[in-house]
CSV table of C-alpha atoms and ligand atoms in Angstrom, one decimal:
chain,number,residue,atom,x,y,z
A,280,MET,CA,0.0,0.0,-0.2
A,281,ASN,CA,1.4,3.4,-0.9
A,282,ARG,CA,1.3,6.6,1.4
A,283,GLU,CA,-1.7,8.0,-0.7
A,284,GLN,CA,-3.9,4.8,-0.4
A,285,GLN,CA,-2.8,4.5,3.2
A,286,LYS,CA,-4.1,7.9,3.8
A,287,ASP,CA,-7.5,7.1,2.4
A,288,ALA,CA,-7.4,3.6,4.2
A,289,GLY,CA,-6.3,4.5,7.9
A,290,ARG,CA,-7.3,7.5,10.2
A,291,ILE,CA,-4.7,9.7,11.5
A,292,ILE,CA,-3.7,8.7,15.2
A,293,VAL,CA,-0.9,11.2,15.5
A,294,HIS,CA,-0.8,14.6,13.8
A,295,VAL,CA,2.2,16.6,14.5
A,296,GLU,CA,2.3,20.4,13.1
A,297,HIS,CA,5.5,22.6,13.0
A,298,LEU,CA,6.7,21.0,16.4
A,299,LYS,CA,9.5,22.7,18.1
A,300,LYS,CA,11.4,21.4,21.3
A,301,TYR,CA,14.2,24.0,22.2
A,302,PHE,CA,16.5,23.3,25.3
A,303,PRO,CA,17.9,26.4,27.0
A,304,VAL,CA,21.7,25.9,27.3
A,305,GLY,CA,24.2,27.7,29.3
A,306,SER,CA,23.4,30.4,31.7
A,307,ALA,CA,21.9,33.8,30.4
A,308,GLY,CA,24.5,36.5,30.6
A,309,PHE,CA,23.7,40.1,31.5
A,310,ARG,CA,20.9,41.1,29.4
A,311,LYS,CA,21.1,38.3,27.5
A,312,GLU,CA,18.7,35.4,26.8
A,313,PRO,CA,20.2,31.9,27.3
A,314,LYS,CA,21.0,30.1,24.1
A,315,GLN,CA,18.8,27.8,22.7
A,316,LEU,CA,19.6,24.2,21.5
A,317,LYS,CA,17.2,23.4,18.7
A,318,ALA,CA,16.7,19.4,19.2
A,319,VAL,CA,13.4,19.4,17.3
A,320,ASP,CA,12.9,22.5,14.8
A,321,ASP,CA,9.8,22.7,13.0
A,322,VAL,CA,8.9,18.9,12.4
A,323,SER,CA,5.4,18.1,10.8
A,324,LEU,CA,4.1,14.7,10.1
A,325,ASP,CA,1.1,12.4,10.2
A,326,ILE,CA,1.0,8.7,11.6
A,327,HIS,CA,-1.9,6.6,10.2
A,328,GLU,CA,-3.5,3.8,12.0
A,329,GLY,CA,-1.6,0.4,11.7
A,330,GLU,CA,1.4,2.4,10.3
A,331,ILE,CA,4.9,2.1,11.4
A,332,ILE,CA,6.9,5.1,10.7
A,333,GLY,CA,10.6,5.1,11.0
A,334,ILE,CA,12.8,8.0,12.3
A,335,VAL,CA,16.3,7.6,11.3
A,336,GLY,CA,19.5,9.9,11.5
A,337,GLU,CA,22.8,10.3,13.4
A,338,SER,CA,23.2,10.5,17.0
A,339,GLY,CA,22.0,13.7,18.6
A,340,CYS,CA,19.8,14.8,15.5
A,341,GLY,CA,16.7,14.9,17.8
A,342,LYS,CA,15.0,11.3,17.3
A,343,SER,CA,14.4,10.5,20.9
A,344,THR,CA,13.2,14.3,21.7
A,345,LEU,CA,10.9,14.0,18.8
A,346,GLY,CA,9.3,10.8,20.2
A,347,ARG,CA,9.3,12.0,23.7
A,348,ALA,CA,7.7,15.4,22.6
A,349,ILE,CA,4.9,13.6,20.9
A,350,LEU,CA,4.2,11.4,24.0
A,351,ARG,CA,4.0,14.9,26.0
A,352,LEU,CA,6.8,13.7,28.3
A,353,PHE,CA,7.8,17.3,28.6
A,354,PRO,CA,6.4,20.6,27.5
A,355,VAL,CA,7.1,21.7,23.9
A,356,THR,CA,8.3,25.0,22.7
A,357,ASP,CA,5.9,25.6,19.9
A,358,GLY,CA,3.8,23.8,17.3
A,359,LYS,CA,0.9,21.3,17.7
A,360,ILE,CA,0.4,17.6,18.7
A,361,VAL,CA,-3.0,16.1,18.0
A,362,PHE,CA,-3.5,12.7,19.3
A,363,LYS,CA,-6.7,10.7,17.9
A,364,GLY,CA,-8.3,14.1,17.1
A,365,THR,CA,-7.5,15.8,20.4
A,366,ASP,CA,-5.0,18.6,20.6
A,367,ILE,CA,-2.8,17.6,23.6
A,368,THR,CA,0.0,20.1,23.0
A,369,ARG,CA,-0.7,22.2,26.1
A,370,MET,CA,-2.4,19.7,28.2
A,371,ASP,CA,-1.2,19.5,32.0
A,372,ARG,CA,-0.2,16.5,33.8
A,373,LYS,CA,-3.7,15.8,35.1
A,374,GLU,CA,-5.4,16.4,31.7
A,375,LEU,CA,-2.8,14.1,30.1
A,376,LYS,CA,-3.2,11.1,32.6
A,377,GLU,CA,-6.2,9.9,30.4
A,378,TYR,CA,-4.1,9.7,27.2
A,379,ARG,CA,-0.9,8.1,29.0
A,380,ARG,CA,-2.5,4.7,29.0
A,381,ASP,CA,-3.2,4.8,25.0
A,382,MET,CA,0.5,6.1,24.5
A,383,GLN,CA,3.4,3.7,25.4
A,384,MET,CA,7.1,3.6,25.0
A,385,ILE,CA,9.7,1.0,24.6
A,386,PHE,CA,13.3,2.0,25.3
A,387,GLN,CA,16.7,0.9,23.9
A,388,ASN,CA,18.2,-0.8,27.2
A,389,PRO,CA,15.5,-3.5,28.3
A,390,PHE,CA,17.8,-4.0,31.5
A,391,SER,CA,17.2,-0.4,32.7
A,392,SER,CA,13.4,-0.5,31.7
A,393,PHE,CA,12.7,-3.0,34.4
A,394,ASN,CA,13.3,-2.6,38.2
A,395,PRO,CA,15.8,-5.2,39.0
A,396,LYS,CA,14.3,-6.1,42.4
A,397,GLN,CA,11.0,-6.7,41.0
A,398,ARG,CA,9.7,-10.2,39.5
A,399,ILE,CA,8.8,-9.8,35.7
A,400,GLY,CA,5.1,-10.9,36.4
A,401,ASN,CA,4.7,-8.1,39.1
A,402,ALA,CA,6.1,-5.6,37.0
A,403,LEU,CA,3.8,-6.6,34.2
A,404,ALA,CA,0.8,-6.8,36.4
A,405,GLU,CA,1.5,-3.2,38.1
A,406,VAL,CA,0.7,-1.6,34.6
A,407,GLY,CA,-2.8,-3.2,34.7
A,408,LYS,CA,-3.2,-2.2,38.3
A,409,VAL,CA,-2.2,1.4,37.8
A,410,TYR,CA,-4.8,1.8,35.0
A,411,GLY,CA,-7.6,0.1,36.8
A,412,MET,CA,-7.8,-3.2,35.2
A,413,THR,CA,-9.1,-6.2,37.3
A,414,GLU,CA,-6.6,-8.8,38.5
A,415,SER,CA,-8.2,-11.3,36.4
A,416,GLU,CA,-8.3,-8.9,33.4
A,417,THR,CA,-4.7,-8.4,33.7
A,418,ASN,CA,-3.8,-11.9,34.2
A,419,GLU,CA,-5.7,-12.9,31.1
A,420,ARG,CA,-3.9,-10.3,29.1
A,421,ILE,CA,-0.5,-11.2,30.3
A,422,ALA,CA,-1.2,-14.8,29.2
A,423,GLU,CA,-2.2,-13.8,25.9
A,424,LEU,CA,0.7,-11.6,25.5
A,425,MET,CA,3.3,-14.4,26.7
A,426,GLU,CA,1.9,-16.4,23.8
A,427,HIS,CA,2.5,-13.6,21.3
A,428,ILE,CA,6.0,-13.0,22.6
A,429,ASN,CA,6.6,-16.6,22.6
A,430,LEU,CA,7.8,-16.9,26.0
A,431,PRO,CA,6.7,-19.6,28.7
A,432,MET,CA,4.6,-18.5,31.6
A,433,ASP,CA,7.2,-19.5,34.0
A,434,PHE,CA,9.4,-16.4,32.9
A,435,LEU,CA,6.9,-14.3,34.9
A,436,HIS,CA,8.5,-15.6,38.1
A,437,ARG,CA,12.1,-14.6,37.2
A,438,MET,CA,14.0,-11.5,38.0
A,439,PRO,CA,15.3,-9.3,35.2
A,440,SER,CA,19.0,-10.4,35.9
A,441,GLU,CA,17.8,-14.2,35.2
A,442,LEU,CA,16.9,-13.2,31.5
A,443,SER,CA,18.9,-12.4,28.2
A,444,GLY,CA,18.6,-9.0,26.8
A,445,GLY,CA,16.5,-10.4,23.9
A,446,GLN,CA,14.1,-12.1,26.3
A,447,LEU,CA,13.8,-9.1,28.5
A,448,GLN,CA,12.9,-6.8,25.4
A,449,ARG,CA,10.2,-9.2,24.5
A,450,LEU,CA,8.8,-8.7,27.8
A,451,ALA,CA,9.2,-4.9,27.6
A,452,ILE,CA,7.3,-5.3,24.5
A,453,ALA,CA,4.6,-7.1,26.2
A,454,ARG,CA,4.5,-4.7,29.1
A,455,ALA,CA,4.0,-1.9,26.6
A,456,LEU,CA,1.1,-3.7,24.9
A,457,ILE,CA,-1.0,-4.9,28.0
A,458,LEU,CA,-3.3,-1.7,27.8
A,459,ASN,CA,-3.7,-2.0,23.9
A,460,PRO,CA,-2.2,1.3,23.4
A,461,GLY,CA,-3.3,3.2,20.3
A,462,PHE,CA,0.3,4.4,19.7
A,463,ILE,CA,3.8,3.2,20.7
A,464,VAL,CA,7.0,5.0,20.5
A,465,ALA,CA,9.9,2.3,20.1
A,466,ASP,CA,13.2,4.2,20.8
A,467,GLU,CA,16.1,2.2,19.2
A,468,PRO,CA,14.5,-1.1,20.6
A,469,VAL,CA,17.3,-3.2,19.1
A,470,SER,CA,20.4,-1.3,19.4
A,471,ALA,CA,21.6,-2.6,22.7
A,472,LEU,CA,21.0,-6.1,21.5
A,473,ASP,CA,23.2,-8.7,19.9
A,474,VAL,CA,22.8,-8.8,16.0
A,475,SER,CA,21.4,-12.4,15.8
A,476,VAL,CA,18.7,-11.2,18.5
A,477,GLN,CA,18.2,-8.1,16.7
A,478,ALA,CA,16.4,-10.0,14.0
A,479,GLN,CA,14.3,-12.0,16.2
A,480,ILE,CA,12.8,-8.8,17.9
A,481,LEU,CA,12.4,-7.1,14.5
A,482,ASN,CA,10.4,-10.2,13.4
A,483,LEU,CA,8.4,-10.1,16.5
A,484,ILE,CA,7.6,-6.5,16.0
A,485,THR,CA,6.4,-7.2,12.5
A,486,ASP,CA,4.4,-10.1,13.7
A,487,LEU,CA,2.6,-8.1,16.5
A,488,ARG,CA,1.7,-5.3,14.2
A,489,LYS,CA,-0.2,-7.7,11.9
A,490,LYS,CA,-2.0,-9.3,14.8
A,491,MET,CA,-2.7,-6.3,16.7
A,492,ASN,CA,-2.7,-3.5,14.2
A,493,MET,CA,-0.1,-1.6,16.2
A,494,THR,CA,0.6,2.2,15.3
A,495,MET,CA,4.2,2.9,16.0
A,496,MET,CA,7.0,5.2,15.7
A,497,PHE,CA,10.3,3.5,15.3
A,498,ILE,CA,13.5,5.3,16.0
A,499,SER,CA,16.8,4.0,14.8
A,500,HIS,CA,20.1,5.2,13.5
A,501,GLU,CA,20.4,2.3,10.9
A,502,MET,CA,18.7,2.4,7.6
A,503,THR,CA,18.7,-1.4,7.4
A,504,VAL,CA,16.8,-1.7,10.5
A,505,VAL,CA,14.0,0.9,9.5
A,506,GLU,CA,13.9,-0.6,5.9
A,507,HIS,CA,12.8,-4.1,7.2
A,508,THR,CA,10.3,-2.8,10.0
A,509,CYS,CA,8.5,0.4,8.7
A,510,ASP,CA,6.1,1.6,6.1
A,511,TYR,CA,7.3,5.1,6.0
A,512,ILE,CA,10.7,6.5,6.8
A,513,CYS,CA,11.6,10.2,7.9
A,514,VAL,CA,15.4,11.0,7.7
A,515,MET,CA,16.3,13.7,10.3
A,516,TYR,CA,19.2,15.8,10.6
A,517,LEU,CA,19.8,18.5,13.3
A,518,GLY,CA,16.2,18.6,14.5
A,519,ARG,CA,14.6,18.7,11.1
A,520,ILE,CA,13.2,16.1,8.7
A,521,ILE,CA,15.2,16.3,5.5
A,522,GLU,CA,13.7,13.6,3.4
A,523,MET,CA,10.5,11.3,4.0
A,524,ALA,CA,8.8,8.9,1.9
A,525,PRO,CA,7.2,5.3,1.8
A,526,THR,CA,10.0,2.8,2.6
A,527,LYS,CA,9.9,1.4,-1.0
A,528,GLU,CA,9.9,4.5,-2.6
A,529,LEU,CA,12.7,5.9,-0.5
A,530,PHE,CA,15.0,3.0,-1.2
A,531,ALA,CA,14.1,3.2,-5.0
A,532,HIS,CA,14.8,7.0,-5.4
A,533,ILE,CA,16.9,8.2,-2.5
A,534,SER,CA,17.3,11.9,-3.0
A,535,HIS,CA,18.8,13.8,-0.4
A,536,PRO,CA,22.7,13.9,-0.3
A,537,TYR,CA,22.6,13.1,3.4
A,538,THR,CA,20.2,10.0,2.9
A,539,ARG,CA,22.6,9.0,0.1
A,540,ALA,CA,25.5,9.3,2.5
A,541,LEU,CA,23.5,7.1,5.3
A,542,MET,CA,22.8,4.5,2.7
A,543,SER,CA,26.2,4.3,1.3
A,544,ALA,CA,27.5,3.2,4.7
A,545,ILE,CA,25.5,0.0,4.3
A,546,PRO,CA,27.5,-2.8,2.8
A,547,LYS,CA,26.1,-4.6,-0.1
A,548,ALA,CA,25.1,-8.2,-0.1
A,549,ASP,CA,27.0,-8.9,-3.3
A,550,PRO,CA,30.5,-7.5,-2.8
A,551,ASP,CA,31.1,-7.3,-6.5
A,552,GLU,CA,28.2,-4.9,-7.0
A,553,GLU,CA,29.1,-1.5,-7.9
A,554,LYS,CA,28.5,0.9,-5.0
A,555,GLU,CA,28.4,4.6,-4.5
A,556,ARG,CA,30.6,5.5,-1.6
A,557,ILE,CA,30.1,8.8,0.1
A,558,VAL,CA,32.0,9.8,3.0
A,559,LEU,CA,30.6,12.5,5.1
A,560,GLU,CA,33.2,15.4,5.5
A,561,GLY,CA,33.1,18.4,7.8
A,562,ASP,CA,31.7,18.6,11.2
A,563,ILE,CA,28.2,18.4,12.3
A,564,PRO,CA,27.3,21.9,13.1
A,565,SER,CA,26.1,22.7,16.7
A,566,ALA,CA,22.3,22.7,17.1
A,567,ILE,CA,22.8,25.7,19.3
A,568,ASP,CA,24.2,28.2,16.4
A,569,LEU,CA,22.6,26.8,13.2
A,570,PRO,CA,23.8,28.2,10.1
A,571,GLU,CA,21.5,30.5,8.1
A,572,GLY,CA,21.1,28.0,5.0
A,573,CYS,CA,20.8,24.5,4.7
A,574,SER,CA,22.0,22.7,8.2
A,575,PHE,CA,23.9,20.0,6.0
A,576,ALA,CA,25.7,22.5,3.8
A,577,SER,CA,28.9,22.1,5.7
A,578,ARG,CA,29.1,18.4,5.0
A,579,CYS,CA,27.4,18.2,1.7
A,580,PHE,CA,29.3,17.0,-1.4
A,581,ALA,CA,26.8,19.1,-3.7
A,582,CYS,CA,26.7,22.2,-1.7
A,583,THR,CA,26.1,25.6,-3.4
A,584,LYS,CA,26.0,29.4,-2.8
A,585,GLU,CA,22.3,29.1,-2.3
A,586,CYS,CA,22.5,26.3,0.1
A,587,ARG,CA,24.8,28.3,2.3
A,588,GLU,CA,22.4,31.4,2.3
A,589,ARG,CA,18.8,30.0,2.3
A,590,ARG,CA,17.4,27.1,4.2
A,591,PRO,CA,15.4,24.6,1.8
A,592,GLU,CA,11.9,23.8,2.5
A,593,LEU,CA,10.6,20.1,2.1
A,594,LYS,CA,9.4,19.8,-1.5
A,595,ASP,CA,7.0,17.4,-2.9
A,596,LEU,CA,8.5,15.0,-5.2
A,597,GLY,CA,5.2,13.0,-5.8
A,598,ASN,CA,4.4,9.1,-4.5
A,599,GLY,CA,4.4,10.6,-0.9
A,600,HIS,CA,8.1,11.5,-1.2
A,601,PHE,CA,9.3,14.9,0.3
A,602,VAL,CA,12.9,16.3,0.2
A,603,ALA,CA,14.5,19.6,1.6
A,604,CYS,CA,17.1,20.4,-0.9
A,605,HIS,CA,17.6,23.2,-3.3
A,606,ARG,CA,19.4,20.7,-5.7
A,607,LEU,CA,16.3,18.4,-6.2
A,608,HIS,CA,12.9,19.8,-7.8
B,137,ATP,N1,17.1,17.6,28.5
B,137,ATP,C1,18.0,18.2,27.7
B,137,ATP,N2,18.8,19.2,27.9
B,137,ATP,C2,19.5,19.8,27.0
B,137,ATP,N3,19.8,19.4,25.6
B,137,ATP,C3,19.2,18.0,25.3
B,137,ATP,C4,18.3,17.3,26.4
B,137,ATP,N4,17.8,16.3,25.7
B,137,ATP,C5,18.4,16.3,24.5
B,137,ATP,N5,19.3,17.3,24.3
B,137,ATP,C6,20.0,17.6,23.2
B,137,ATP,O1,19.1,17.6,22.0
B,137,ATP,C7,19.8,17.0,20.9
B,137,ATP,C8,18.9,15.8,20.4
B,137,ATP,O2,19.1,14.9,21.3
B,137,ATP,P1,18.4,13.3,21.3
B,137,ATP,O3,18.4,12.7,22.5
B,137,ATP,O4,17.0,13.6,20.8
B,137,ATP,O5,19.0,12.7,19.9
B,137,ATP,P2,18.9,11.3,19.3
B,137,ATP,O6,18.8,11.7,17.9
B,137,ATP,O7,17.9,10.7,20.0
B,137,ATP,O8,20.4,10.8,19.5
B,137,ATP,P3,20.8,9.4,19.8
B,137,ATP,O9,20.9,8.5,18.5
B,137,ATP,O10,22.3,9.4,20.4
B,137,ATP,O11,20.0,8.8,20.7
B,137,ATP,C9,21.2,16.7,21.3
B,137,ATP,O12,22.0,17.8,20.9
B,137,ATP,C10,21.1,16.5,22.9
B,137,ATP,O13,22.3,16.9,23.5
B,138,MG,MG1,18.0,8.8,21.2
């Protein structure tokens, strides 16, 4: 299904409009405002029901901040977040409580997402309890999820230290699903795991999304990981989306020089196949004092005078493909 068909098919679960999250950094000098680190700077996107949207980019580009901002884990600087038709941008903690159960997060490190002194079964049951499920409802749901994640029930009696990273990440996924949330942010859910285990977890996510119609934002710094898991991919660079497209379209017509550089880092299955090799040069500018023009200009092999002077906006290339680059029309 392409993006246009999907738009017709699925309702929008998350709508993000011109979202900004700036962090004040350093102390304010005399009569001076503190500087702002633009972690997320004018991001707009829609996430449709049953869709897995991938957010990909180098370390520090703002992926986690975007995910957390959408879940309203902190106040946002500007813009709008609409969740299932309700504007949640300025809601306070009390108002947000109703929405918390419907939006869950899966973290990178499964060992730090469980209390090391609590048995797995209790950690899972606690979620149901906090949100007012009865004990039998919770137990029934846990049993159902244990089957989905392919782990025996006796694992519920174990302590987190008695499990492998992969097993624990399966349980973290089960825990996020207990309340049947409408939206999940998975922040680098496989990055801390062994390569062989990574594939198992990615397969589990693919399997679960079919069974449960999950709507998910999947954050990763690796193109290959998002390629196999996501329907739609957004490439971020210094707080902005610089290219976004349905996965197949993106891989067929990679457009932005930054995305091409990210792709060129992926080894080809066939070593004899010709491969474009782009090595990123120059430094990533600081997200505090961003240059006037394109933020990628200082590292771009195709940079022109215009790129240094004027920031490119996202342009529609058709087929749901958008790119922010002066060189592409
Ligand atoms: N609480 C904070 N206060 C100040 N700066 C922050 C805060 N949280 C994040 N940042 C900064 O915002 C930018 C984006 O950070 P973020 O964690 O969103 O990046 P990321 O893309 O998730 O990186 P990684 O791949 O390393 O997880 C970084 O420059 C980071 O230093
Ligand atoms: Mg992160």
